[in-house]
Coordinates of C-alpha atoms in Angstrom, one line a residue:
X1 CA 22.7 17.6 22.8
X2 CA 19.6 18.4 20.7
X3 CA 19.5 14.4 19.9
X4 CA 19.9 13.2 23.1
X5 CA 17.0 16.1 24.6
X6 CA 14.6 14.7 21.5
X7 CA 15.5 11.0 22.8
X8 CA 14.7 12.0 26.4
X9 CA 12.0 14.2 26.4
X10 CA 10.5 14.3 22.7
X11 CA 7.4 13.3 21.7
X12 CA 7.8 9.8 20.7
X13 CA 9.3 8.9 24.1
X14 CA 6.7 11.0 26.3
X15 CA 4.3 8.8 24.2
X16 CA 6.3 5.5 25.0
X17 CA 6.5 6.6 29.0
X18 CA 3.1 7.1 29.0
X19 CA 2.5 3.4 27.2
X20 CA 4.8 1.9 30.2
X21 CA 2.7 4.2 33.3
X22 CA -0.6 2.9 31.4
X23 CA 1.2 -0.4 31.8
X24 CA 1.9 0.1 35.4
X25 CA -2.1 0.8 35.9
X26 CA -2.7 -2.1 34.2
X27 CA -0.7 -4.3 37.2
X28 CA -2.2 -2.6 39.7
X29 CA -5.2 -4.9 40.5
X30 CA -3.0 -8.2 40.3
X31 CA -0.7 -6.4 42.4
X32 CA -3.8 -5.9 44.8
X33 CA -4.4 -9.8 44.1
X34 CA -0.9 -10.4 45.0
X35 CA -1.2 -8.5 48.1
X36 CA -4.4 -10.3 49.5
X37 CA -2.2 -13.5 49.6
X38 CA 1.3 -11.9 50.7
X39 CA -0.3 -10.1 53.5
X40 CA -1.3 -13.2 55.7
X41 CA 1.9 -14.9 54.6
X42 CA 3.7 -11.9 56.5
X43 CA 1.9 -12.3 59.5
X44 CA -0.7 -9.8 58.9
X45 CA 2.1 -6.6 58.6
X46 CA 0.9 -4.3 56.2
X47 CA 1.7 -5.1 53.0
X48 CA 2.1 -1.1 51.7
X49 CA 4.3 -0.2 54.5
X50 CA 6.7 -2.7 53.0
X51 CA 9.1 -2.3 49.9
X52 CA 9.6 -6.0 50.2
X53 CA 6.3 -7.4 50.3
X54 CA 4.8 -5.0 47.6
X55 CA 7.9 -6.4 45.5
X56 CA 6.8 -9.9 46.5
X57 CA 3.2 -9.1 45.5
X58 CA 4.1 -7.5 42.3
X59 CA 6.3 -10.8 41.7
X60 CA 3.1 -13.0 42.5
X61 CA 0.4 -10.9 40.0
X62 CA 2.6 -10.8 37.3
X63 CA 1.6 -14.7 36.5
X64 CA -2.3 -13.9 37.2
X65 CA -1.1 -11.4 34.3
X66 CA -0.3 -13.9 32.0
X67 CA -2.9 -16.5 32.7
X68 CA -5.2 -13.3 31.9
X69 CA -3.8 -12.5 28.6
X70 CA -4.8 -15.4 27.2
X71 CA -8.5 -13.7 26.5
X72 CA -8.7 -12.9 22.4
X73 CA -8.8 -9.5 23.1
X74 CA -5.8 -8.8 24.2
X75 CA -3.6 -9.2 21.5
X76 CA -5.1 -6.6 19.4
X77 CA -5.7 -4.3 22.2
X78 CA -2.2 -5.0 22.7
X79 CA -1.3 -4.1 19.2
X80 CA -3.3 -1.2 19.0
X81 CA -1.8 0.7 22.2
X82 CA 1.8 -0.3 20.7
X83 CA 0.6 1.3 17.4
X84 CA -0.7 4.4 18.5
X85 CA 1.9 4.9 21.4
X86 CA 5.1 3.1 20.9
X87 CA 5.7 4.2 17.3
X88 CA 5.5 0.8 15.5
X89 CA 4.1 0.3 11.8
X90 CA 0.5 -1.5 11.3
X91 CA 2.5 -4.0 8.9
X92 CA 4.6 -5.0 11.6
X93 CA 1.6 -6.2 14.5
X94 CA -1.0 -8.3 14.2
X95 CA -4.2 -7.6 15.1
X96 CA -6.5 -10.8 15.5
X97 CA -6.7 -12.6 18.1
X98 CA -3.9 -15.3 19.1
X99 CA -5.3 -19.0 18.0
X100 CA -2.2 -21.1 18.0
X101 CA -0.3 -21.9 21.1
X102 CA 2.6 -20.0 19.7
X103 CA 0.7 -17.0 19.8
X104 CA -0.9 -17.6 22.7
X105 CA 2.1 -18.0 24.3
X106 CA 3.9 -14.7 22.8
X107 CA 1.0 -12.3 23.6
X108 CA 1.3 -13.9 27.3
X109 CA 5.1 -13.5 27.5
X110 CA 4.3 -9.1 25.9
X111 CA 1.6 -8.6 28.2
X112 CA 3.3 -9.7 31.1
X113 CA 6.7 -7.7 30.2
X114 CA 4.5 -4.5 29.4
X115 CA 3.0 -4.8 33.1
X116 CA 5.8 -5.7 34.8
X117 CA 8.3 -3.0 32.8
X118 CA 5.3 -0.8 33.0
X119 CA 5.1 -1.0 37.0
X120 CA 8.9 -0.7 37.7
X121 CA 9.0 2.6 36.0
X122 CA 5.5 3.9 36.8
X123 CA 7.0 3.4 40.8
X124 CA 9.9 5.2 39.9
X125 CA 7.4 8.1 38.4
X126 CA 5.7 8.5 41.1
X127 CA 8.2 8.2 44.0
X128 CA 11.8 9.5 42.2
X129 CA 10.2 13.2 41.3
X130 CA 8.8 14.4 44.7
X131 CA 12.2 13.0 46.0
X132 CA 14.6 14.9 43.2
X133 CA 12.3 18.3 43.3
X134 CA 13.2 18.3 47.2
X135 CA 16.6 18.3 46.8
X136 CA 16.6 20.8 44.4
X137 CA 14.9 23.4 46.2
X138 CA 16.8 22.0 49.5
X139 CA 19.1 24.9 49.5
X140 CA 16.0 27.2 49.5
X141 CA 14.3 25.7 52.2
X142 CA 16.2 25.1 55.2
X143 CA 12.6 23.3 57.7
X144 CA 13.3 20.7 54.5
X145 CA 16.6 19.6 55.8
X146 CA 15.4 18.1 59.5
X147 CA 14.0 14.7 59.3
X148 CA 16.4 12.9 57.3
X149 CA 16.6 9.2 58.4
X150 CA 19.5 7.9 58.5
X151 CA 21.5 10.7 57.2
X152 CA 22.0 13.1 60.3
X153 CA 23.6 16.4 60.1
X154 CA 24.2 15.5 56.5
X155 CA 22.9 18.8 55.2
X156 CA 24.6 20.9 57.9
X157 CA 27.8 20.7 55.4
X158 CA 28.1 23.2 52.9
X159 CA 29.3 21.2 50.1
X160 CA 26.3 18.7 50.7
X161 CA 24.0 22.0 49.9
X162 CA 25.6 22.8 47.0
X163 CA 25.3 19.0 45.6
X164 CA 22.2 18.6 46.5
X165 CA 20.6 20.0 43.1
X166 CA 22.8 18.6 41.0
X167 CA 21.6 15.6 42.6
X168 CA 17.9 15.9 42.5
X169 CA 18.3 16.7 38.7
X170 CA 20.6 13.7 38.1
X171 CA 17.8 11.9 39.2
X172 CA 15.1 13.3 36.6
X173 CA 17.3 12.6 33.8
X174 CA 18.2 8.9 35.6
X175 CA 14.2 8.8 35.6
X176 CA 13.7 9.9 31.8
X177 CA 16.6 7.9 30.6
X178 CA 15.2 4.7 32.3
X179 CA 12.0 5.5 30.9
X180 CA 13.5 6.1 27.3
X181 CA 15.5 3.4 27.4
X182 CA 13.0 0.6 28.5
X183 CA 10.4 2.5 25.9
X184 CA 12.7 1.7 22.9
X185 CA 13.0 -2.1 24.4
X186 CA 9.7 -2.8 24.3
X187 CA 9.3 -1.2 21.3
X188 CA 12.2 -2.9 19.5
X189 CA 10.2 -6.7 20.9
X190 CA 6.9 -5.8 20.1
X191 CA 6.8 -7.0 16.8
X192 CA 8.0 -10.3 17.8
X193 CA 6.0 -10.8 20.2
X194 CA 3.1 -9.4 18.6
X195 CA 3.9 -9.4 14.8
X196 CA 2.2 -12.0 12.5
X197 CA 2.6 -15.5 12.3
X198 CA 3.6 -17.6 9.1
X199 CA -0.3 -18.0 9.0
X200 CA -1.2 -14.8 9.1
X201 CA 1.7 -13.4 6.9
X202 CA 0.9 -16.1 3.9
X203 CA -3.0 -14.4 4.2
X204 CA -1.9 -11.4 4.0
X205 CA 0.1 -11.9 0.8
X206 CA -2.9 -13.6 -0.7
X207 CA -5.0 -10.9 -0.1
X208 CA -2.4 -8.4 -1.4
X209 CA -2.1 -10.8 -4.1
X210 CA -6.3 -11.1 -4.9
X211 CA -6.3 -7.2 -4.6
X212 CA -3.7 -6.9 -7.1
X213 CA -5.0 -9.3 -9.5
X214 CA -8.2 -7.1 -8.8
X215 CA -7.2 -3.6 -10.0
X216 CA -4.9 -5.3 -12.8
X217 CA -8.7 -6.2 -14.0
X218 CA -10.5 -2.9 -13.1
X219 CA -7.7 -1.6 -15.4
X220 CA -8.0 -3.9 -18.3
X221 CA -11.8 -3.5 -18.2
X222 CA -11.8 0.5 -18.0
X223 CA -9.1 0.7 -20.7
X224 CA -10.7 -2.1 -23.1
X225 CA -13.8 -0.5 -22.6
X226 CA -13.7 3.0 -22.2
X227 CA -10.6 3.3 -24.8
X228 CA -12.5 1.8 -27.6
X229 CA -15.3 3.8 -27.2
X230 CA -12.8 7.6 -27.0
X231 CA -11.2 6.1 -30.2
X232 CA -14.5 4.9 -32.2
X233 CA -16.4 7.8 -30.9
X234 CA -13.2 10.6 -32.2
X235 CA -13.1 9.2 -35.8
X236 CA -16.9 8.9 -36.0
X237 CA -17.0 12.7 -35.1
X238 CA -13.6 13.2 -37.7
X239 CA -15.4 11.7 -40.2
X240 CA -19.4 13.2 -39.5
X241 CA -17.5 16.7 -38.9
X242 CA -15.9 16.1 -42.8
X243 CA -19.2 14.9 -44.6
X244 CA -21.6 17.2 -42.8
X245 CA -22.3 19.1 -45.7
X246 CA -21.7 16.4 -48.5
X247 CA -23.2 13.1 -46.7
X248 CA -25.9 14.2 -44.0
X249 CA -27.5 10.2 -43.8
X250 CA -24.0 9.3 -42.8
X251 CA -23.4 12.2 -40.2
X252 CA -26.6 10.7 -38.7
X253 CA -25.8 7.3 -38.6
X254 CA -22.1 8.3 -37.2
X255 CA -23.9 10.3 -34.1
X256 CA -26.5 7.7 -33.7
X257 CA -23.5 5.6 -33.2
X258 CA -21.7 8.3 -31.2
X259 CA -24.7 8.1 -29.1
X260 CA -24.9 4.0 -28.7
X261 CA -21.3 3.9 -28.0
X262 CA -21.3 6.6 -25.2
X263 CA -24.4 4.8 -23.4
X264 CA -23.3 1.5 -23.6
X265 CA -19.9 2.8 -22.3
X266 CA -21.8 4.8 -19.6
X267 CA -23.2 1.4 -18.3
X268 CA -20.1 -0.5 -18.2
X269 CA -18.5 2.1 -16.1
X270 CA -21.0 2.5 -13.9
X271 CA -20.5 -1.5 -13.8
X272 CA -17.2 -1.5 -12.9
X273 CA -17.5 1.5 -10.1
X274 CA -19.9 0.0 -8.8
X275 CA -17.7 -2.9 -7.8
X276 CA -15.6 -0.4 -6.3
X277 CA -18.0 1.4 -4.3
X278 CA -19.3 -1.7 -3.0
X279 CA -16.2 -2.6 -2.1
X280 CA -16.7 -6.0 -3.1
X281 CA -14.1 -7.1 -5.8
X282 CA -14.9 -10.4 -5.8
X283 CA -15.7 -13.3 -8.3
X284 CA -18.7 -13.5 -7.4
X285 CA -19.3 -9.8 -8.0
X286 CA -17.5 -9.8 -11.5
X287 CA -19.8 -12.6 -12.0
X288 CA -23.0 -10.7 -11.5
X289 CA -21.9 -7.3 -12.8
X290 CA -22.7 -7.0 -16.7
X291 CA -20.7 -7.6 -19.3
X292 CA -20.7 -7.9 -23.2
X293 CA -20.2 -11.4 -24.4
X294 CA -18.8 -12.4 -27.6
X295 CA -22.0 -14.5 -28.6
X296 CA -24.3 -11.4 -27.9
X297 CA -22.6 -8.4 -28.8
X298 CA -20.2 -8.5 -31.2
X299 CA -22.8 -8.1 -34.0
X300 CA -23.3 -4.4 -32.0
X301 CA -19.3 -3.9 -31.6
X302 CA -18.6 -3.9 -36.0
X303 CA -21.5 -1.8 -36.4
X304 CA -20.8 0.7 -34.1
X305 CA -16.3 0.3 -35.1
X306 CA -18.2 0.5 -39.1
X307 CA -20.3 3.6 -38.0
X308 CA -16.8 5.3 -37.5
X309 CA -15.9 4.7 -41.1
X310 CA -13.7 1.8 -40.8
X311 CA -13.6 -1.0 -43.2
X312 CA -13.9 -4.0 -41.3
X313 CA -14.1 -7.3 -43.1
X314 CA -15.7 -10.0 -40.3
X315 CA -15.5 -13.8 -40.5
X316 CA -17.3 -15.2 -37.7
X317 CA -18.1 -19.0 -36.9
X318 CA -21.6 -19.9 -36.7
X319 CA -20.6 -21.6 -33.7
X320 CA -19.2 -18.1 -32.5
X321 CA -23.0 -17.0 -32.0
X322 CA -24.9 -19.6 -30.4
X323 CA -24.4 -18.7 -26.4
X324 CA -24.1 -22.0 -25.4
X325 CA -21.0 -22.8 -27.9
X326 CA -19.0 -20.6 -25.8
X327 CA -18.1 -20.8 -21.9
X328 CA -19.1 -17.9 -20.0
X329 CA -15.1 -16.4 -19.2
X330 CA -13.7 -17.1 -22.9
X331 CA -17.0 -15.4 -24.4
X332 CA -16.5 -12.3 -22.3
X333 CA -12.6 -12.0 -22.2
X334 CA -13.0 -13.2 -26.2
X335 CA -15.0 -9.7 -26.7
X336 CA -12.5 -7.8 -25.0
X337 CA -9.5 -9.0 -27.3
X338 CA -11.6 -8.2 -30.1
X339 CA -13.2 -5.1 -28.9
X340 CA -9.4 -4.2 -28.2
X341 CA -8.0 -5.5 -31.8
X342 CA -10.2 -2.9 -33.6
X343 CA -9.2 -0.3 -31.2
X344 CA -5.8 -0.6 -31.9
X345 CA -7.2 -0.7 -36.0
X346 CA -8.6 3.0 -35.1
X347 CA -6.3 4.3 -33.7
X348 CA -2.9 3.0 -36.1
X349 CA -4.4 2.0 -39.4
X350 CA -5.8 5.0 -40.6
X351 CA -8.2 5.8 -43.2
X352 CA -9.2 3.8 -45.9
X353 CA -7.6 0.8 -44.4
X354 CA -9.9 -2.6 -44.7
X355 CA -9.6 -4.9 -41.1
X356 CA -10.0 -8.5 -41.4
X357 CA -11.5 -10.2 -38.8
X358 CA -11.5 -13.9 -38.5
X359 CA -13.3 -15.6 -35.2
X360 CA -13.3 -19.8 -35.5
X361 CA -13.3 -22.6 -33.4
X362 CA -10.4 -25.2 -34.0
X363 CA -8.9 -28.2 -32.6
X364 CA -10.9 -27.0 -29.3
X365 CA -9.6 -23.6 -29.1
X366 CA -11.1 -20.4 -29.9
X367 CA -9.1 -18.1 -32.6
X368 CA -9.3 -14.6 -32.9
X369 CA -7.0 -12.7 -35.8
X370 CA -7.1 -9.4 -36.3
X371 CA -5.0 -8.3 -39.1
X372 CA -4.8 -4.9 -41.2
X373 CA -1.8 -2.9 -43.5
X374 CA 0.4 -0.5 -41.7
X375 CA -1.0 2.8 -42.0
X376 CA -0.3 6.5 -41.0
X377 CA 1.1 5.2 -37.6
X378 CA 1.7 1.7 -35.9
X379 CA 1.2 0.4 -32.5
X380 CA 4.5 1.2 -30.8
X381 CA 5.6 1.7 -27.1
X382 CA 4.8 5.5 -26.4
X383 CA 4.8 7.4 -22.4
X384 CA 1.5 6.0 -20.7
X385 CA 0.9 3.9 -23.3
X386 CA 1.1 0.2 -24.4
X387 CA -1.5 -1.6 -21.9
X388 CA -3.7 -2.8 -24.6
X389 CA -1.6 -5.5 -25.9
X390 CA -0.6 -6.3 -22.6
X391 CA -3.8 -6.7 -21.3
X392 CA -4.6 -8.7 -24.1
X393 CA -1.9 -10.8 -23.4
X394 CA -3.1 -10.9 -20.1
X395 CA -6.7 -12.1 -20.1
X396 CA -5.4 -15.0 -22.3
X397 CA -2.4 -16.5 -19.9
X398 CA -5.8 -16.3 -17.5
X399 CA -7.7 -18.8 -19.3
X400 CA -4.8 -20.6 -20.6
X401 CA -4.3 -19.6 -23.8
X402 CA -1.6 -17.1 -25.8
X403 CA -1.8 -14.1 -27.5
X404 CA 0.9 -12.8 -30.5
X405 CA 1.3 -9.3 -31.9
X406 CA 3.6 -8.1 -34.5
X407 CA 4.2 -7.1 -37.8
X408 CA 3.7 -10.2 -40.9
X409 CA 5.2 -8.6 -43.9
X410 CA 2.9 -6.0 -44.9
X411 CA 0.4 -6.4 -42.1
X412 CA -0.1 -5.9 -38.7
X413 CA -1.5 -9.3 -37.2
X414 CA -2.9 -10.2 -33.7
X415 CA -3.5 -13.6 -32.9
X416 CA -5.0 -14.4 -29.9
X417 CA -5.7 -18.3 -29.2
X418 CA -8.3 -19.6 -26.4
X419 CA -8.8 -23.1 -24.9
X420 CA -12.6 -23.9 -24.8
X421 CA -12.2 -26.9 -22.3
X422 CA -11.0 -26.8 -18.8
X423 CA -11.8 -23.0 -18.6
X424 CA -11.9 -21.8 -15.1

């Protein structure tokens, strides 16, 4: 009973009754439209004095209706309303206007259902409760039982009394079931009549798609960045907190560093937030945002990872620094792999350990190796962890290239390769 009360009378079918009377005002001037042309047909009777003719005028706006529906804004009125009122998910309506004759079509054929659904029950809302509360409180009231048509001396007969409530409240519940029950229709078509097209359902995967393929790089760029800097800036502190007393010019040099390494951070973050607060994650914006190239800045990268205390042995092309060797997206992405190669040295190899670097250009293809010995730990899978290889990995299947990681024999090597032609 408590089911079938909520279905009846809870909130989410008062809301869909009031989406079908909202739909019934809606008819109302085509019904007035109608009317204008039924009336002279009739012979000039009057048109409101008839159930006939204002079912014949009804019949004739409901066309007008969906000639009028063709506007663009009906369809996402339309959608709207059905979103806020008939209980149907945003995913499931679209909310442009219609451009194809399919659409066109379907937002016709819902707007002319809601009105003419709408205006049945609306009627019945306004005529079927004066009618049901008067035959409830008939009994009560006996000046309400002259001037029945068509029903004389009906209510002189006891049992007709005593019916007569149980009647009127039939009726309600007749009313609210109607109501319920053409609410859950409409709310059951309403998608397919107003849900996305192929069109519109391809474009919105793409975009889900390009948003993806946005945060994927808001992540890489955050940890690359931001997790090289927490891991050089915790050893340089390790090692400047161990030699403060004993080596005071390094302690120095290791905070200058601390110092550099926090700014620079600073500015790439602010960088990459300000993408997001502008809301604008496009190419475009990557493009203009700043970021540390591999021609510019990787001469600032193995001081700042040598600051720290790390042994880093670096063979770089002399092609490797000229900016113009390099295209743009390889030279940036090409100083995240590195930057986070010797991250991964900081954090695993522990002290003591020498890093070889080796940056080259062969057989068109840029070549990044990072190698160094197993030390007090080694890059495993741990809870939360793991993106840097994987990011790695990442930004070279984006430009076209690989990227390998693993132990070979004593060391642990990273091999990242590049293509330098046909570089999106």
């Amino acid at each position: 009973m408590t089911a079938l009360g909520r279905s009846l009378f809870g909130r989410r079918a008062r809301l869909r009754w009031i989406h079908l009377i909202l739909g019934g005002a809606l008819a109302m001037p085509y019904v007035l439209v109608g009317s204008v042309v039924v009336g002279p047909l009739a012979g000039g009777e009057n048109v409101f004095g008839s159930l006939s003719l204002q079912l014949a005028s009804f019949a004739l706006g409901l066309p007008l209706a969906a000639v009028t529906s063709l506007f663009p804004l009906t369809r996402p009125l339309e959608s709207g309303v059905v979103r806020s009122l008939c209980g149907v998910g945003a995913e499931r309506l679209a909310y442009g206007p219609a451009r194809t004759k399919g659409e066109k079509g379907r937002t016709a054929a819902w707007f002319t259902l809601h009105l003419g659904a709408g205006g049945i029950v609306a009627g019945m809302s306004l005529a079927v409760p004066p009618f049901a509360v008067t035959l409830i409180v008939l009994p009560f009231v006996p000046v309400l039982r002259d001037g029945w048509p068509g029903l004389p001396g009906l209510f002189a007969h006891t049992w007709a009394l005593v019916l007569s409530p149980l009647a009127g409240a039939a009726m309600l519940l007749a009313l609210a079931g109607c109501a319920a029950a053409v609410g859950a229709l409409l709310a059951r078509w309403a998608p397919a009549l107003l849900g996305p097209s192929a069109e519109d359902r391809v474009a919105a995967a793409e975009a889900r798609a390009a948003d993806l393929a946005v945060r994927n790089r808001l992540a890489r760029e955050l940890h690359d960045s931001v997790g090289h800097a927490l891991s050089a800036v915790t050893l340089q502190a390790s090692a400047a907190r161990r030699l403060l007393d004993a080596d005071p010019e390094f302690v120095r040099e290791a905070l200058a560093a601390i110092e550099d390494t926090t700014r620079r951070t600073v500015g790439e973050l602010d960088a990459v937030l300000g993408v997001l607060r502008d809301g604008d994650a496009t190419g475009d914006a990557w493009g203009a945002a700043p970021a540390p190239t591999l021609a510019g800045d990787l001469d600032d990268l193995l001081r700042r990872t040598r600051a720290g205390g790390l042994r880093v042995d670096a063979t770089v092309a002399a092609a490797v620094a000229d900016p113009r060797a390099l295209p743009a997206p390889v030279s940036r992405e090409a100083y995240r792999i590195v930057q986070e190669g010797l991250s991964n040295a900081l954090r695993h190899a522990g002290e003591k350990v020498t890093v070889a670097l080796r940056v080259e250009v062969l057989d068109g293809h840029l070549r990044i190796t990072v190698e160094n010995p197993f030390g007090v730990a080694v890059p495993a899978p741990r809870p939360g962890g793991g993106h840097g290889l994987r990011g790695i990995a990442d930004r070279a299947r984006l430009l076209g290239g690989a990227a390998e990681a693993g132990a070979a024999g004593p060391l642990w090597r990273l091999h990242v390769r590049l293509p330098l032609k046909g570089t999106a």
